[in-house]
Amino acid sequence: MRILVQKFGGSSVADLECMKKVRAKVLAAHEEGYKVVVVLSARYGQTNSLLERAYQWSDEPDLAELDVLLTTGEQESVALFAMLLKDAGIKARSFLGFQIPLISDDAFGNARIDEIDAASLRKALETYDVLVVAGFQGRTRDMRLTTLGRGGSDTSAVALAAALGEGTLCDIYTDVDGVYTTDPRLCKDAHKVDRISYDEMLEMASMGAKVLQIRSVEIAEKYNVPVRVRSTFSNDPGTLLTKEDSMMESVLVSGIAFDKDQARVTLCDVRDRPGIAASIFSPLGEAGIVVDMIIQTASRDGVTDMAFTVSRKDLKRTLDTLGKANVECSHIESAQNISKVSVVGVGMRNHSGAAGRVFNALYKAGVNLIMISTSEVKISCLVDDADLELAVNVLHKEFNL
Ligand code: ADP
Ligand code: ASP
Ligand code: MG
């Protein structure tokens, strides 16, 4: 049995017209002789509007119940799409996450997949030609519904392909032709790449390129799933995610990613003594808040400033947690009008000079750098929101992408 997993995102299933384009892609794969597992997202905007509704009902919605609500978005998509397939004479049925089952931990809203029992899908594929699976959702071992974090349908699709066994291909269909050198919405010179290594894609996704959810790339690499990113609205072959090869290393920079979901917190005049960092970051860790960049300024008269970034949605909780932790400082400042821009490339491992080029190019364009962080395959700078588009375009040009 040759199995193909095809995942379609929110804009691909937005309305009946879009869903008919999706159906054409699925029919084409079926005609090629594949058994098809179609993974769908909620219709465009649906997850956001369900979230908004929850916050109208409750200031702090119960996370488990929020997941029960959010899973309805994908449930709507799979039911409607299975109907469309049946109208075209295809033997198809829908599957919700819990029916497979896709088992996750109980981190509601951001659950991690523990196990997928693909036997039920394989069995169903003996009877049906196409299975329409709800992305983004699973259940805990004690039968509570969960969701896998924003963009989680990518992860459902890749994990299903891994669970269905070696040789299962996974095509991620979206509203752009593949993975670009940077988000084509922000830079008109961005162009599609034919191939990208798992590591580079992981770094791009981690730095904010939301074309694939980070976890989907981790799973693709771990289980060696051949993933292609392509468009529902064209016939372009898309971008193939593969293992790194020597040709890729010779390219210094492969892409520019950015993340607008950044907030900065500064603790001013912190007492500079051993243990102070632990007293700040341990309570944040216990509260499940992910801290990104951290900067401690040089000590003056026994005090220092400590600044770090968190996701905007975590800012309020971060300030509440620090308030309760009674950190020894004069006051705490915060800002939300900042973004992170990152230059990514595995070639940086073996070439020097990239950092200098980044700082120089941004300096010449008059972009102020608020914070900097580097790893062996990326350089990230925190900039003012108002400078983001300029910074992305300047860096795209600097590295001749
Ligand atoms: P879907 O709903 O299909 O999952 P997403 O909106 O999650 O689609 O992801 C696709 C979007 O990702 C594109 O429309 C594009 O704006 C954005 N994007 C960001 N960075 C990149 C990149 N490097 N290459 C391609 N698309 C990118
Ligand atoms: N519907 C979910 C979201 O909007 C999952 C997804 O689209 O991948 O985040
Ligand atoms: Mg997505």
GROMACS .gro file of N, CA and C in nm, residues 1 3-8 26 30 34-40 78-79 81-82 85-86 90-96 99-100 117-135 160 164:
model
  156
    1MET      N    1   0.085  -0.120   0.000
    1MET     CA    2   0.000   0.000   0.000
    1MET      C    3   0.089   0.125   0.000
    3ILE      N    4   0.121   0.504   0.068
    3ILE     CA    5   0.041   0.604   0.141
    3ILE      C    6   0.102   0.742   0.127
    4LEU      N    7   0.018   0.840   0.100
    4LEU     CA    8   0.062   0.980   0.095
    4LEU      C    9  -0.018   1.060   0.197
    5VAL      N   10   0.054   1.135   0.281
    5VAL     CA   11  -0.015   1.227   0.373
    5VAL      C   12  -0.015   1.365   0.307
    6GLN      N   13  -0.130   1.425   0.295
    6GLN     CA   14  -0.140   1.561   0.240
    6GLN      C   15  -0.204   1.650   0.346
    7LYS      N   16  -0.135   1.756   0.388
    7LYS     CA   17  -0.191   1.847   0.487
    7LYS      C   18  -0.228   1.980   0.421
    8PHE      N   19  -0.346   2.031   0.452
    8PHE     CA   20  -0.389   2.159   0.396
    8PHE      C   21  -0.420   2.256   0.509
   26VAL      N   22  -0.627   1.606  -0.397
   26VAL     CA   23  -0.644   1.473  -0.336
   26VAL      C   24  -0.681   1.371  -0.446
   30HIS      N   25  -0.491   1.026  -0.558
   30HIS     CA   26  -0.567   0.900  -0.561
   30HIS      C   27  -0.552   0.835  -0.699
   34TYR      N   28  -0.218   0.633  -0.493
   34TYR     CA   29  -0.193   0.643  -0.349
   34TYR      C   30  -0.322   0.622  -0.269
   35LYS      N   31  -0.307   0.564  -0.151
   35LYS     CA   32  -0.408   0.578  -0.047
   35LYS      C   33  -0.373   0.710   0.021
   36VAL      N   34  -0.471   0.796   0.043
   36VAL     CA   35  -0.438   0.930   0.090
   36VAL      C   36  -0.491   0.956   0.232
   37VAL      N   37  -0.403   1.006   0.317
   37VAL     CA   38  -0.445   1.054   0.449
   37VAL      C   39  -0.439   1.207   0.443
   38VAL      N   40  -0.557   1.269   0.442
   38VAL     CA   41  -0.563   1.415   0.431
   38VAL      C   42  -0.574   1.472   0.572
   39VAL      N   43  -0.484   1.563   0.608
   39VAL     CA   44  -0.490   1.627   0.739
   39VAL      C   45  -0.534   1.772   0.718
   40LEU      N   46  -0.639   1.813   0.787
   40LEU     CA   47  -0.689   1.949   0.765
   40LEU      C   48  -0.678   2.036   0.889
   78VAL      N   49  -1.310   1.870   0.861
   78VAL     CA   50  -1.303   1.732   0.812
   78VAL      C   51  -1.441   1.680   0.772
   79ALA      N   52  -1.543   1.721   0.845
   79ALA     CA   53  -1.679   1.675   0.810
   79ALA      C   54  -1.717   1.729   0.673
   81PHE      N   55  -1.524   1.838   0.432
   81PHE     CA   56  -1.441   1.789   0.322
   81PHE      C   57  -1.475   1.643   0.288
   82ALA      N   58  -1.504   1.563   0.390
   82ALA     CA   59  -1.541   1.422   0.363
   82ALA      C   60  -1.669   1.418   0.279
   85LEU      N   61  -1.576   1.481  -0.082
   85LEU     CA   62  -1.514   1.364  -0.145
   85LEU      C   63  -1.620   1.261  -0.182
   86LYS      N   64  -1.714   1.241  -0.093
   86LYS     CA   65  -1.819   1.141  -0.120
   86LYS      C   66  -1.902   1.183  -0.240
   90ILE      N   67  -1.577   0.921  -0.406
   90ILE     CA   68  -1.459   0.863  -0.339
   90ILE      C   69  -1.500   0.797  -0.209
   91LYS      N   70  -1.442   0.680  -0.183
   91LYS     CA   71  -1.468   0.615  -0.053
   91LYS      C   72  -1.383   0.686   0.052
   92ALA      N   73  -1.449   0.764   0.136
   92ALA     CA   74  -1.376   0.846   0.233
   92ALA      C   75  -1.451   0.850   0.365
   93ARG      N   76  -1.375   0.872   0.475
   93ARG     CA   77  -1.439   0.899   0.603
   93ARG      C   78  -1.349   0.993   0.685
   94SER      N   79  -1.412   1.058   0.782
   94SER     CA   80  -1.334   1.149   0.867
   94SER      C   81  -1.285   1.078   0.992
   95PHE      N   82  -1.179   1.131   1.049
   95PHE     CA   83  -1.126   1.084   1.178
   95PHE      C   84  -1.094   1.206   1.264
   96LEU      N   85  -1.145   1.209   1.385
   96LEU     CA   86  -1.100   1.311   1.480
   96LEU      C   87  -0.977   1.253   1.552
   99GLN      N   88  -1.024   0.963   1.783
   99GLN     CA   89  -1.071   0.837   1.724
   99GLN      C   90  -0.956   0.751   1.672
  100ILE      N   91  -0.840   0.815   1.648
  100ILE     CA   92  -0.728   0.736   1.589
  100ILE      C   93  -0.678   0.630   1.687
  117ASP      N   94  -0.149   0.546   1.741
  117ASP     CA   95  -0.174   0.408   1.703
  117ASP      C   96  -0.223   0.409   1.558
  118ALA      N   97  -0.128   0.386   1.466
  118ALA     CA   98  -0.164   0.397   1.325
  118ALA      C   99  -0.238   0.273   1.274
  119ALA      N  100  -0.251   0.170   1.361
  119ALA     CA  101  -0.317   0.046   1.316
  119ALA      C  102  -0.459   0.075   1.270
  120SER      N  103  -0.528   0.163   1.343
  120SER     CA  104  -0.667   0.193   1.306
  120SER      C  105  -0.674   0.258   1.168
  121LEU      N  106  -0.576   0.343   1.138
  121LEU     CA  107  -0.575   0.410   1.007
  121LEU      C  108  -0.544   0.308   0.897
  122ARG      N  109  -0.443   0.224   0.923
  122ARG     CA  110  -0.408   0.122   0.823
  122ARG      C  111  -0.528   0.032   0.795
  123LYS      N  112  -0.599  -0.004   0.899
  123LYS     CA  113  -0.715  -0.092   0.883
  123LYS      C  114  -0.822  -0.019   0.801
  124ALA      N  115  -0.845   0.109   0.835
  124ALA     CA  116  -0.947   0.185   0.764
  124ALA      C  117  -0.910   0.202   0.616
  125LEU      N  118  -0.779   0.207   0.590
  125LEU     CA  119  -0.736   0.226   0.450
  125LEU      C  120  -0.762   0.101   0.364
  126GLU      N  121  -0.791  -0.012   0.431
  126GLU     CA  122  -0.830  -0.131   0.353
  126GLU      C  123  -0.970  -0.111   0.294
  127THR      N  124  -1.054  -0.034   0.364
  127THR     CA  125  -1.192  -0.010   0.320
  127THR      C  126  -1.206   0.121   0.243
  128TYR      N  127  -1.135   0.224   0.293
  128TYR     CA  128  -1.151   0.359   0.235
  128TYR      C  129  -1.028   0.398   0.154
  129ASP      N  130  -1.049   0.483   0.054
  129ASP     CA  131  -0.936   0.532  -0.027
  129ASP      C  132  -0.875   0.658   0.033
  130VAL      N  133  -0.959   0.736   0.099
  130VAL     CA  134  -0.908   0.861   0.157
  130VAL      C  135  -0.960   0.874   0.301
  131LEU      N  136  -0.868   0.903   0.394
  131LEU     CA  137  -0.909   0.933   0.531
  131LEU      C  138  -0.887   1.081   0.554
  132VAL      N  139  -0.985   1.146   0.612
  132VAL     CA  140  -0.975   1.291   0.634
  132VAL      C  141  -0.959   1.313   0.785
  133VAL      N  142  -0.837   1.348   0.826
  133VAL     CA  143  -0.803   1.353   0.968
  133VAL      C  144  -0.797   1.498   1.017
  134ALA      N  145  -0.855   1.522   1.134
  134ALA     CA  146  -0.849   1.655   1.194
  134ALA      C  147  -0.709   1.680   1.250
  135GLY      N  148  -0.644   1.784   1.202
  135GLY     CA  149  -0.512   1.820   1.253
  135GLY      C  150  -0.523   1.887   1.389
  160LEU      N  151   0.183   1.172   1.175
  160LEU     CA  152   0.105   1.063   1.115
  160LEU      C  153   0.187   0.991   1.008
  164LEU      N  154   0.276   0.603   1.020
  164LEU     CA  155   0.227   0.513   0.914
  164LEU      C  156   0.341   0.430   0.855
   0.00000   0.00000   0.00000
